[in-house]
Each structure stands twice: as C-alpha cells, then as structure tokens.
Amino acid sequence: MAKVPELKGHDYRCVAVQHDKAALSDLFTGRQVVINVAGPFMQLGQPVVEACLAANCHYFDTTGETDWMLHLQKDFGEQFAQRELALSPANSYMWTEGAIAAEIALETPGIDTLDLTYFASSAISVASTLSFLRMCTKPQYYLVDGKLVMWPYAKGFDVMVPGIPRMMKALPWSGGGEPLWYHGDARVRHCSVQVAFANQDMFNAVLPTLEQFERDYRHLSAPEQEEVTNRIGREMTTAEPAREEPGNSRCVLSCQARGDTKSLSVVIRGNSPYAQTGVFAAEAAMAVLHKELKAVGFGSGAKILGARKLLAAQADEGYLSYHVEQQ
C-alpha cells in the first residue's frame, strides 16, 4: 500500500484472515460494501461472495471471467436481489466500459445490435494473466437473436479500431461480459465483443498457447486445467508491471451499434485501464454509502451505478473522453 501515494494521510488498515466464509463473514460484519480484486475469481471468489451474503454486504469485483459472472447470476443473483444488495462482477475496465458505451448507443430508439472492440496498450498484471488464460479456455459467448452462442476455441479475428490505420488481430477474450449483461434484455438482439492489444506480439504469444491447450490439455479434468492455466500464466507474466503511465497505456472502446434503419458509433478514448478500474470501484463504494444505487441484484456497473455517472467520473479524473457519430 506504500506504493500508492494517494493513500497518504487517509485511514486504512491491512488485515489478514483465513480465506473461508466464516472468517470473511466476521471481517465483513458491520461493513456495507466489499470490492473484491483477488483473482482468478472462479478459483478464489466463492467464499467472498458467500461471506458478503452472510454479512449483508454489497458485492463488486473486477473479474473478466465470464464463467464466474454466469455462476454468480445463476447461484446468487436472486438471493442478493431479495436482500436488496448489489451483485456486480466485472465492475472494471473490462466489462463495464463496453456496457457504458452500449447504454449510450441504446439511448437511440431502434438500436438493437452491438459490436464492441476493446483496444489497450497497458501491461498486464500476474493475476490478470492467470484470469484471462483460464477464461479463454472456457466457453465464450456472443449474443445472436437473444440467445448465447459459443465462440470457437483458440481462434483469432481481424478487427478495425477507430484511429488505427491497419487491421488488428483480436480474440473474444472469454466472449466479453456485455453479451451476458444484455442476455434477456429486450432492447438487444445481437452483441459481440473482441479484444485487441497494441502490442500484437501479445496476440502472437497467446493464440499459440490457446492452440496448445486444445491439443494437449482439453482432455484434462477441470481442476487439472486450472493448474495448467495457472502454470502457463505465471510463466508468461513473471512480475507485476510498473504503475501505468497515461501516454503509454492508452485505450479505445469502440461500440458499433445498428438497427433496421439506424446506425451509430460510440467511441471512448482514454488511458490507464487499471486506474479506471479503481475509479469504478470508488464510485461503487460511494454509491452504496450515499444510498445512490440505481438497481440491486446481479448487473453491470453501468446498470447498478449508472452509465452516464460512471462516464462523468472517469472524465473528471482525466481518464477518458467519448464521442458519438451518427452514420
């Protein structure tokens, strides 16, 4: 925590407890909101969610793992809603920024199709590497006519990124959270997400790794597969990256939105995805403490906290700007 100079002079405590429901429930009792940043979430998150429910705490996390999101929706969504508690995984750059752009697009009547592309140049943390490797080996979905359809494993795609004068290689990257957010939403028929990185060497490293997983490890049991992706992830990223420098950690979120007779683009340009994730977390905490949640139960940060409010918070911190182009 000493590496975060913004905390100087503020009240915070570092405590350690056992990673189980009972110990975490005791820690959370009397609190109002928990923000979980410890992944991979399918490996580590269950006791935290159970403890939040036991202690009557709102739950937010920073996952990118869509199987974890589906698990929370199915097994905990109704329980949190009944307690009037928020259950919001992926309240982070991925997959909240896409939901913000989508909500802006959906303000135009008739829009029902969303194709989103994330493009970033930030280095990736150790835990994020473990998370994205495991989630890219799990079923990945996009939305077609309101139904979830599985992406093929270990396949890359060409995408266009606004402002980049060449095609970029991209991956579904677990399919993206936005198809899950909009599954069952009457406004959206089709939704897909791709993720590209400025450093295309990363794509060139990850895709062969996923192809190797299909050849050598797909037949293993689920726990054995988790061990494999953890091992490969630790080999791929051996140290935490330095703090983000805005000029070296730029990002673009493109939402190409269509309907029968209308189309538009929502493009969000910014920097520092990890710092943006911190802003989303701070907004979640303040919304809980000030009793300003817009929804409870399972949902995206855009739904529970408000897309326009989150957009304004990031802009105030200098992390992004956006524009809408009618086509």
mmCIF file of C-alpha atoms in Angstrom, residues 25-290:
data_model
loop_
_atom_site.group_PDB
_atom_site.id
_atom_site.type_symbol
_atom_site.label_atom_id
_atom_site.label_comp_id
_atom_site.label_asym_id
_atom_site.label_seq_id
_atom_site.Cartn_x
_atom_site.Cartn_y
_atom_site.Cartn_z
ATOM 1 C CA SER A 25 -18.078 -13.084 7.340
ATOM 2 C CA ASP A 26 -16.630 -11.918 10.655
ATOM 3 C CA LEU A 27 -14.414 -9.424 8.806
ATOM 4 C CA PHE A 28 -17.318 -8.076 6.736
ATOM 5 C CA THR A 29 -19.848 -7.833 9.559
ATOM 6 C CA GLY A 30 -20.754 -4.200 10.137
ATOM 7 C CA ARG A 31 -19.459 -3.162 6.711
ATOM 8 C CA GLN A 32 -21.629 -2.106 3.797
ATOM 9 C CA VAL A 33 -19.663 -2.901 0.646
ATOM 10 C CA VAL A 34 -16.930 -5.311 -0.413
ATOM 11 C CA ILE A 35 -14.791 -4.753 -3.503
ATOM 12 C CA ASN A 36 -13.017 -7.977 -4.422
ATOM 13 C CA VAL A 37 -9.850 -7.647 -6.520
ATOM 14 C CA ALA A 38 -8.400 -11.132 -5.881
ATOM 15 C CA GLY A 39 -8.472 -13.395 -8.918
ATOM 16 C CA PRO A 40 -8.696 -15.738 -10.650
ATOM 17 C CA PHE A 41 -12.215 -15.343 -9.327
ATOM 18 C CA MET A 42 -13.563 -18.793 -10.149
ATOM 19 C CA GLN A 43 -10.688 -20.151 -8.071
ATOM 20 C CA LEU A 44 -10.835 -17.677 -5.181
ATOM 21 C CA GLY A 45 -14.123 -15.788 -5.181
ATOM 22 C CA GLN A 46 -16.762 -18.162 -3.781
ATOM 23 C CA PRO A 47 -16.043 -17.656 -0.045
ATOM 24 C CA VAL A 48 -16.015 -13.883 -0.541
ATOM 25 C CA VAL A 49 -19.466 -13.839 -2.148
ATOM 26 C CA GLU A 50 -20.891 -16.210 0.452
ATOM 27 C CA ALA A 51 -19.475 -14.029 3.230
ATOM 28 C CA CYS A 52 -20.982 -10.893 1.676
ATOM 29 C CA LEU A 53 -24.390 -12.516 1.674
ATOM 30 C CA ALA A 54 -23.960 -13.670 5.284
ATOM 31 C CA ALA A 55 -22.817 -10.195 6.412
ATOM 32 C CA ASN A 56 -25.388 -8.313 4.285
ATOM 33 C CA CYS A 57 -22.747 -6.522 2.165
ATOM 34 C CA HIS A 58 -22.997 -5.284 -1.390
ATOM 35 C CA TYR A 59 -20.517 -7.108 -3.641
ATOM 36 C CA PHE A 60 -18.446 -5.707 -6.513
ATOM 37 C CA ASP A 61 -15.421 -7.257 -8.186
ATOM 38 C CA THR A 62 -13.007 -6.728 -11.089
ATOM 39 C CA THR A 63 -13.289 -10.058 -12.895
ATOM 40 C CA GLY A 64 -13.062 -10.632 -16.611
ATOM 41 C CA GLU A 65 -14.090 -14.294 -16.249
ATOM 42 C CA THR A 66 -17.486 -14.820 -17.841
ATOM 43 C CA ASP A 67 -17.986 -18.282 -16.356
ATOM 44 C CA TRP A 68 -17.671 -16.633 -12.935
ATOM 45 C CA MET A 69 -20.218 -13.998 -13.963
ATOM 46 C CA LEU A 70 -22.673 -16.700 -15.081
ATOM 47 C CA HIS A 71 -22.089 -18.591 -11.843
ATOM 48 C CA LEU A 72 -22.898 -15.522 -9.742
ATOM 49 C CA GLN A 73 -26.010 -14.749 -11.770
ATOM 50 C CA LYS A 74 -27.337 -18.301 -11.516
ATOM 51 C CA ASP A 75 -26.438 -19.175 -7.920
ATOM 52 C CA PHE A 76 -26.500 -15.827 -6.108
ATOM 53 C CA GLY A 77 -28.368 -13.237 -8.164
ATOM 54 C CA GLU A 78 -31.814 -13.819 -6.701
ATOM 55 C CA GLN A 79 -30.507 -14.044 -3.141
ATOM 56 C CA PHE A 80 -28.736 -10.691 -3.415
ATOM 57 C CA ALA A 81 -31.805 -9.107 -5.029
ATOM 58 C CA GLN A 82 -34.048 -10.341 -2.214
ATOM 59 C CA ARG A 83 -31.682 -8.730 0.309
ATOM 60 C CA GLU A 84 -31.644 -5.529 -1.806
ATOM 61 C CA LEU A 85 -27.907 -5.952 -2.306
ATOM 62 C CA ALA A 86 -25.879 -5.271 -5.439
ATOM 63 C CA LEU A 87 -24.044 -8.199 -7.016
ATOM 64 C CA SER A 88 -21.832 -6.648 -9.687
ATOM 65 C CA PRO A 89 -18.873 -8.615 -11.051
ATOM 66 C CA ALA A 90 -16.637 -7.057 -13.720
ATOM 67 C CA ASN A 91 -17.106 -3.539 -12.346
ATOM 68 C CA SER A 92 -13.841 -2.742 -14.082
ATOM 69 C CA TYR A 93 -12.443 -1.529 -17.389
ATOM 70 C CA MET A 94 -13.480 -4.936 -18.724
ATOM 71 C CA TRP A 95 -16.500 -5.311 -18.859
ATOM 72 C CA THR A 96 -18.020 -2.052 -17.655
ATOM 73 C CA GLU A 97 -16.638 0.383 -20.209
ATOM 74 C CA GLY A 98 -18.312 -1.550 -23.005
ATOM 75 C CA ALA A 99 -21.593 -1.517 -21.093
ATOM 76 C CA ILE A 100 -21.293 2.276 -20.731
ATOM 77 C CA ALA A 101 -20.825 2.679 -24.494
ATOM 78 C CA ALA A 102 -23.673 0.248 -25.130
ATOM 79 C CA GLU A 103 -26.048 2.187 -22.885
ATOM 80 C CA ILE A 104 -25.198 5.410 -24.720
ATOM 81 C CA ALA A 105 -25.909 3.672 -28.041
ATOM 82 C CA LEU A 106 -29.181 2.242 -26.735
ATOM 83 C CA GLU A 107 -30.437 5.745 -25.949
ATOM 84 C CA THR A 108 -31.153 5.936 -29.707
ATOM 85 C CA PRO A 109 -34.507 4.216 -30.419
ATOM 86 C CA GLY A 110 -34.282 1.291 -32.796
ATOM 87 C CA ILE A 111 -30.726 0.220 -31.967
ATOM 88 C CA ASP A 112 -30.626 -3.498 -31.182
ATOM 89 C CA THR A 113 -27.184 -4.735 -32.326
ATOM 90 C CA LEU A 114 -23.892 -4.049 -30.547
ATOM 91 C CA ASP A 115 -20.418 -4.974 -31.776
ATOM 92 C CA LEU A 116 -17.765 -3.921 -29.264
ATOM 93 C CA THR A 117 -13.994 -3.812 -29.522
ATOM 94 C CA TYR A 118 -11.591 -3.188 -26.646
ATOM 95 C CA PHE A 119 -8.108 -1.949 -27.591
ATOM 96 C CA ALA A 120 -5.453 -1.335 -24.951
ATOM 97 C CA SER A 121 -1.710 -0.887 -24.622
ATOM 98 C CA SER A 122 -1.269 -1.468 -20.877
ATOM 99 C CA ALA A 123 0.946 -4.154 -19.424
ATOM 100 C CA ILE A 124 -0.962 -6.920 -17.631
ATOM 101 C CA SER A 125 -0.639 -7.978 -14.013
ATOM 102 C CA VAL A 126 0.166 -11.501 -12.843
ATOM 103 C CA ALA A 127 -3.355 -12.175 -11.557
ATOM 104 C CA SER A 128 -4.922 -10.753 -14.717
ATOM 105 C CA THR A 129 -2.765 -13.084 -16.803
ATOM 106 C CA LEU A 130 -3.949 -16.101 -14.830
ATOM 107 C CA SER A 131 -7.543 -14.925 -15.155
ATOM 108 C CA PHE A 132 -7.506 -14.273 -18.884
ATOM 109 C CA LEU A 133 -5.757 -17.551 -19.707
ATOM 110 C CA ARG A 134 -8.277 -19.623 -17.775
ATOM 111 C CA MET A 135 -11.256 -17.699 -19.133
ATOM 112 C CA CYS A 136 -10.056 -18.008 -22.749
ATOM 113 C CA THR A 137 -10.076 -21.799 -22.345
ATOM 114 C CA LYS A 138 -13.663 -21.848 -21.057
ATOM 115 C CA PRO A 139 -16.859 -21.488 -23.130
ATOM 116 C CA GLN A 140 -17.059 -17.987 -24.594
ATOM 117 C CA TYR A 141 -20.314 -16.487 -25.826
ATOM 118 C CA TYR A 142 -21.800 -13.878 -28.102
ATOM 119 C CA LEU A 143 -25.468 -12.996 -28.463
ATOM 120 C CA VAL A 144 -27.488 -13.889 -31.585
ATOM 121 C CA ASP A 145 -31.242 -13.245 -31.699
ATOM 122 C CA GLY A 146 -31.243 -13.057 -27.915
ATOM 123 C CA LYS A 147 -29.521 -16.425 -27.464
ATOM 124 C CA LEU A 148 -25.989 -17.099 -26.246
ATOM 125 C CA VAL A 149 -23.874 -18.766 -28.932
ATOM 126 C CA MET A 150 -20.424 -20.193 -28.227
ATOM 127 C CA TRP A 151 -17.316 -18.799 -29.909
ATOM 128 C CA PRO A 152 -14.876 -21.402 -31.293
ATOM 129 C CA TYR A 153 -11.913 -22.102 -29.072
ATOM 130 C CA ALA A 154 -8.438 -20.823 -29.977
ATOM 131 C CA LYS A 155 -9.400 -18.675 -32.949
ATOM 132 C CA GLY A 156 -8.366 -15.099 -33.677
ATOM 133 C CA PHE A 157 -10.265 -12.477 -35.662
ATOM 134 C CA ASP A 158 -9.485 -9.305 -37.623
ATOM 135 C CA VAL A 159 -10.949 -6.068 -36.240
ATOM 136 C CA MET A 160 -10.835 -2.400 -37.101
ATOM 137 C CA VAL A 161 -10.044 0.016 -34.257
ATOM 138 C CA PRO A 162 -11.018 3.674 -34.754
ATOM 139 C CA GLY A 163 -7.882 5.733 -35.375
ATOM 140 C CA ILE A 164 -5.631 2.743 -36.150
ATOM 141 C CA PRO A 165 -4.705 2.669 -39.865
ATOM 142 C CA ARG A 166 -4.420 -1.119 -40.156
ATOM 143 C CA MET A 167 -6.292 -4.275 -39.273
ATOM 144 C CA MET A 168 -5.649 -5.638 -35.782
ATOM 145 C CA LYS A 169 -5.752 -9.212 -34.570
ATOM 146 C CA ALA A 170 -8.155 -9.853 -31.716
ATOM 147 C CA LEU A 171 -9.614 -12.582 -29.519
ATOM 148 C CA PRO A 172 -13.086 -12.999 -27.989
ATOM 149 C CA TRP A 173 -11.212 -12.983 -24.625
ATOM 150 C CA SER A 174 -13.866 -15.068 -22.858
ATOM 151 C CA GLY A 175 -16.544 -13.663 -25.112
ATOM 152 C CA GLY A 176 -16.827 -10.448 -23.144
ATOM 153 C CA GLY A 177 -19.202 -9.598 -20.343
ATOM 154 C CA GLU A 178 -21.550 -7.472 -22.425
ATOM 155 C CA PRO A 179 -23.363 -10.427 -24.072
ATOM 156 C CA LEU A 180 -24.126 -11.648 -20.558
ATOM 157 C CA TRP A 181 -25.274 -8.230 -19.357
ATOM 158 C CA TYR A 182 -27.699 -7.985 -22.297
ATOM 159 C CA HIS A 183 -28.847 -11.602 -22.416
ATOM 160 C CA GLY A 184 -32.553 -11.343 -21.648
ATOM 161 C CA ASP A 185 -32.646 -7.577 -22.270
ATOM 162 C CA ALA A 186 -35.459 -6.895 -24.753
ATOM 163 C CA ARG A 187 -33.528 -3.964 -26.243
ATOM 164 C CA VAL A 188 -30.653 -6.105 -27.573
ATOM 165 C CA ARG A 189 -30.869 -8.878 -30.185
ATOM 166 C CA HIS A 190 -27.185 -9.257 -31.060
ATOM 167 C CA CYS A 191 -23.990 -8.477 -29.134
ATOM 168 C CA SER A 192 -20.358 -9.440 -29.666
ATOM 169 C CA VAL A 193 -17.049 -8.413 -28.080
ATOM 170 C CA GLN A 194 -13.459 -8.640 -29.281
ATOM 171 C CA VAL A 195 -10.237 -7.586 -27.528
ATOM 172 C CA ALA A 196 -7.129 -6.360 -29.356
ATOM 173 C CA PHE A 197 -3.835 -5.123 -27.950
ATOM 174 C CA ALA A 198 -1.480 -2.512 -29.314
ATOM 175 C CA ASN A 199 1.338 -4.972 -28.713
ATOM 176 C CA GLN A 200 0.423 -7.577 -31.311
ATOM 177 C CA ASP A 201 3.266 -9.743 -30.011
ATOM 178 C CA MET A 202 0.928 -10.496 -27.129
ATOM 179 C CA PHE A 203 -1.682 -11.858 -29.537
ATOM 180 C CA ASN A 204 1.063 -13.845 -31.261
ATOM 181 C CA ALA A 205 2.002 -15.376 -27.897
ATOM 182 C CA VAL A 206 -1.494 -16.025 -26.553
ATOM 183 C CA LEU A 207 -3.086 -17.639 -29.623
ATOM 184 C CA PRO A 208 -0.475 -20.435 -29.932
ATOM 185 C CA THR A 209 -0.829 -21.016 -26.185
ATOM 186 C CA LEU A 210 -4.581 -21.498 -26.620
ATOM 187 C CA GLU A 211 -3.978 -23.794 -29.592
ATOM 188 C CA GLN A 212 -1.566 -25.842 -27.467
ATOM 189 C CA PHE A 213 -4.196 -26.042 -24.720
ATOM 190 C CA GLU A 214 -6.652 -27.550 -27.224
ATOM 191 C CA ARG A 215 -4.080 -30.128 -28.360
ATOM 192 C CA ASP A 216 -2.573 -31.107 -25.038
ATOM 193 C CA TYR A 217 -4.854 -30.193 -22.145
ATOM 194 C CA ARG A 218 -8.526 -30.056 -23.199
ATOM 195 C CA HIS A 219 -8.986 -33.686 -22.131
ATOM 196 C CA LEU A 220 -7.916 -32.971 -18.531
ATOM 197 C CA SER A 221 -10.315 -32.579 -15.617
ATOM 198 C CA ALA A 222 -11.439 -29.081 -14.672
ATOM 199 C CA PRO A 223 -9.078 -28.840 -11.633
ATOM 200 C CA GLU A 224 -6.167 -30.062 -13.756
ATOM 201 C CA GLN A 225 -6.977 -27.471 -16.420
ATOM 202 C CA GLU A 226 -6.904 -24.759 -13.748
ATOM 203 C CA GLU A 227 -3.437 -25.922 -12.687
ATOM 204 C CA VAL A 228 -2.269 -25.759 -16.301
ATOM 205 C CA THR A 229 -3.516 -22.221 -16.952
ATOM 206 C CA ASN A 230 -2.069 -21.026 -13.639
ATOM 207 C CA ARG A 231 1.312 -22.504 -14.522
ATOM 208 C CA ILE A 232 1.353 -21.057 -18.030
ATOM 209 C CA GLY A 233 0.175 -17.680 -16.733
ATOM 210 C CA ARG A 234 2.982 -17.472 -14.187
ATOM 211 C CA GLU A 235 5.482 -18.339 -16.914
ATOM 212 C CA MET A 236 4.018 -15.700 -19.235
ATOM 213 C CA THR A 237 3.947 -12.839 -16.681
ATOM 214 C CA THR A 238 6.635 -13.165 -14.024
ATOM 215 C CA ALA A 239 6.417 -9.754 -12.309
ATOM 216 C CA GLU A 240 3.886 -7.032 -11.661
ATOM 217 C CA PRO A 241 4.009 -4.206 -14.197
ATOM 218 C CA ALA A 242 5.020 -0.697 -13.221
ATOM 219 C CA ARG A 243 2.365 1.860 -12.387
ATOM 220 C CA GLU A 244 0.545 2.991 -15.530
ATOM 221 C CA GLU A 245 1.860 5.990 -17.428
ATOM 222 C CA PRO A 246 -1.070 7.605 -19.290
ATOM 223 C CA GLY A 247 0.878 8.157 -22.515
ATOM 224 C CA ASN A 248 1.939 4.500 -22.572
ATOM 225 C CA SER A 249 -1.347 2.924 -21.504
ATOM 226 C CA ARG A 250 -3.870 4.321 -23.936
ATOM 227 C CA CYS A 251 -7.095 2.501 -24.669
ATOM 228 C CA VAL A 252 -10.028 2.693 -27.057
ATOM 229 C CA LEU A 253 -13.504 1.238 -26.665
ATOM 230 C CA SER A 254 -15.489 1.069 -29.896
ATOM 231 C CA CYS A 255 -19.205 0.245 -29.960
ATOM 232 C CA GLN A 256 -20.644 -0.109 -33.450
ATOM 233 C CA ALA A 257 -24.403 -0.081 -32.993
ATOM 234 C CA ARG A 258 -27.116 -0.806 -35.542
ATOM 235 C CA GLY A 259 -30.841 -1.213 -36.023
ATOM 236 C CA ASP A 260 -33.103 -1.691 -39.032
ATOM 237 C CA THR A 261 -32.762 1.881 -40.274
ATOM 238 C CA LYS A 262 -30.185 3.476 -37.972
ATOM 239 C CA SER A 263 -26.544 3.018 -37.059
ATOM 240 C CA LEU A 264 -24.071 4.892 -34.910
ATOM 241 C CA SER A 265 -20.640 4.601 -33.353
ATOM 242 C CA VAL A 266 -19.802 5.296 -29.737
ATOM 243 C CA VAL A 267 -16.039 5.636 -29.276
ATOM 244 C CA ILE A 268 -14.471 6.077 -25.837
ATOM 245 C CA ARG A 269 -10.802 7.081 -25.831
ATOM 246 C CA GLY A 270 -8.792 7.067 -22.665
ATOM 247 C CA ASN A 271 -5.843 5.696 -20.765
ATOM 248 C CA SER A 272 -4.855 3.632 -17.722
ATOM 249 C CA PRO A 273 -7.393 0.751 -17.594
ATOM 250 C CA TYR A 274 -6.262 -0.332 -14.117
ATOM 251 C CA ALA A 275 -6.662 3.202 -12.768
ATOM 252 C CA GLN A 276 -10.062 3.386 -14.439
ATOM 253 C CA THR A 277 -10.973 0.193 -12.611
ATOM 254 C CA GLY A 278 -10.068 1.960 -9.373
ATOM 255 C CA VAL A 279 -12.438 4.804 -10.255
ATOM 256 C CA PHE A 280 -15.264 2.324 -10.910
ATOM 257 C CA ALA A 281 -14.592 0.748 -7.506
ATOM 258 C CA ALA A 282 -14.585 4.130 -5.746
ATOM 259 C CA GLU A 283 -17.863 5.073 -7.441
ATOM 260 C CA ALA A 284 -19.381 1.785 -6.274
ATOM 261 C CA ALA A 285 -18.344 2.416 -2.681
ATOM 262 C CA MET A 286 -19.665 5.986 -2.707
ATOM 263 C CA ALA A 287 -22.962 4.940 -4.293
ATOM 264 C CA VAL A 288 -23.504 2.375 -1.545
ATOM 265 C CA LEU A 289 -22.531 4.733 1.280
ATOM 266 C CA HIS A 290 -24.691 7.555 -0.111
#
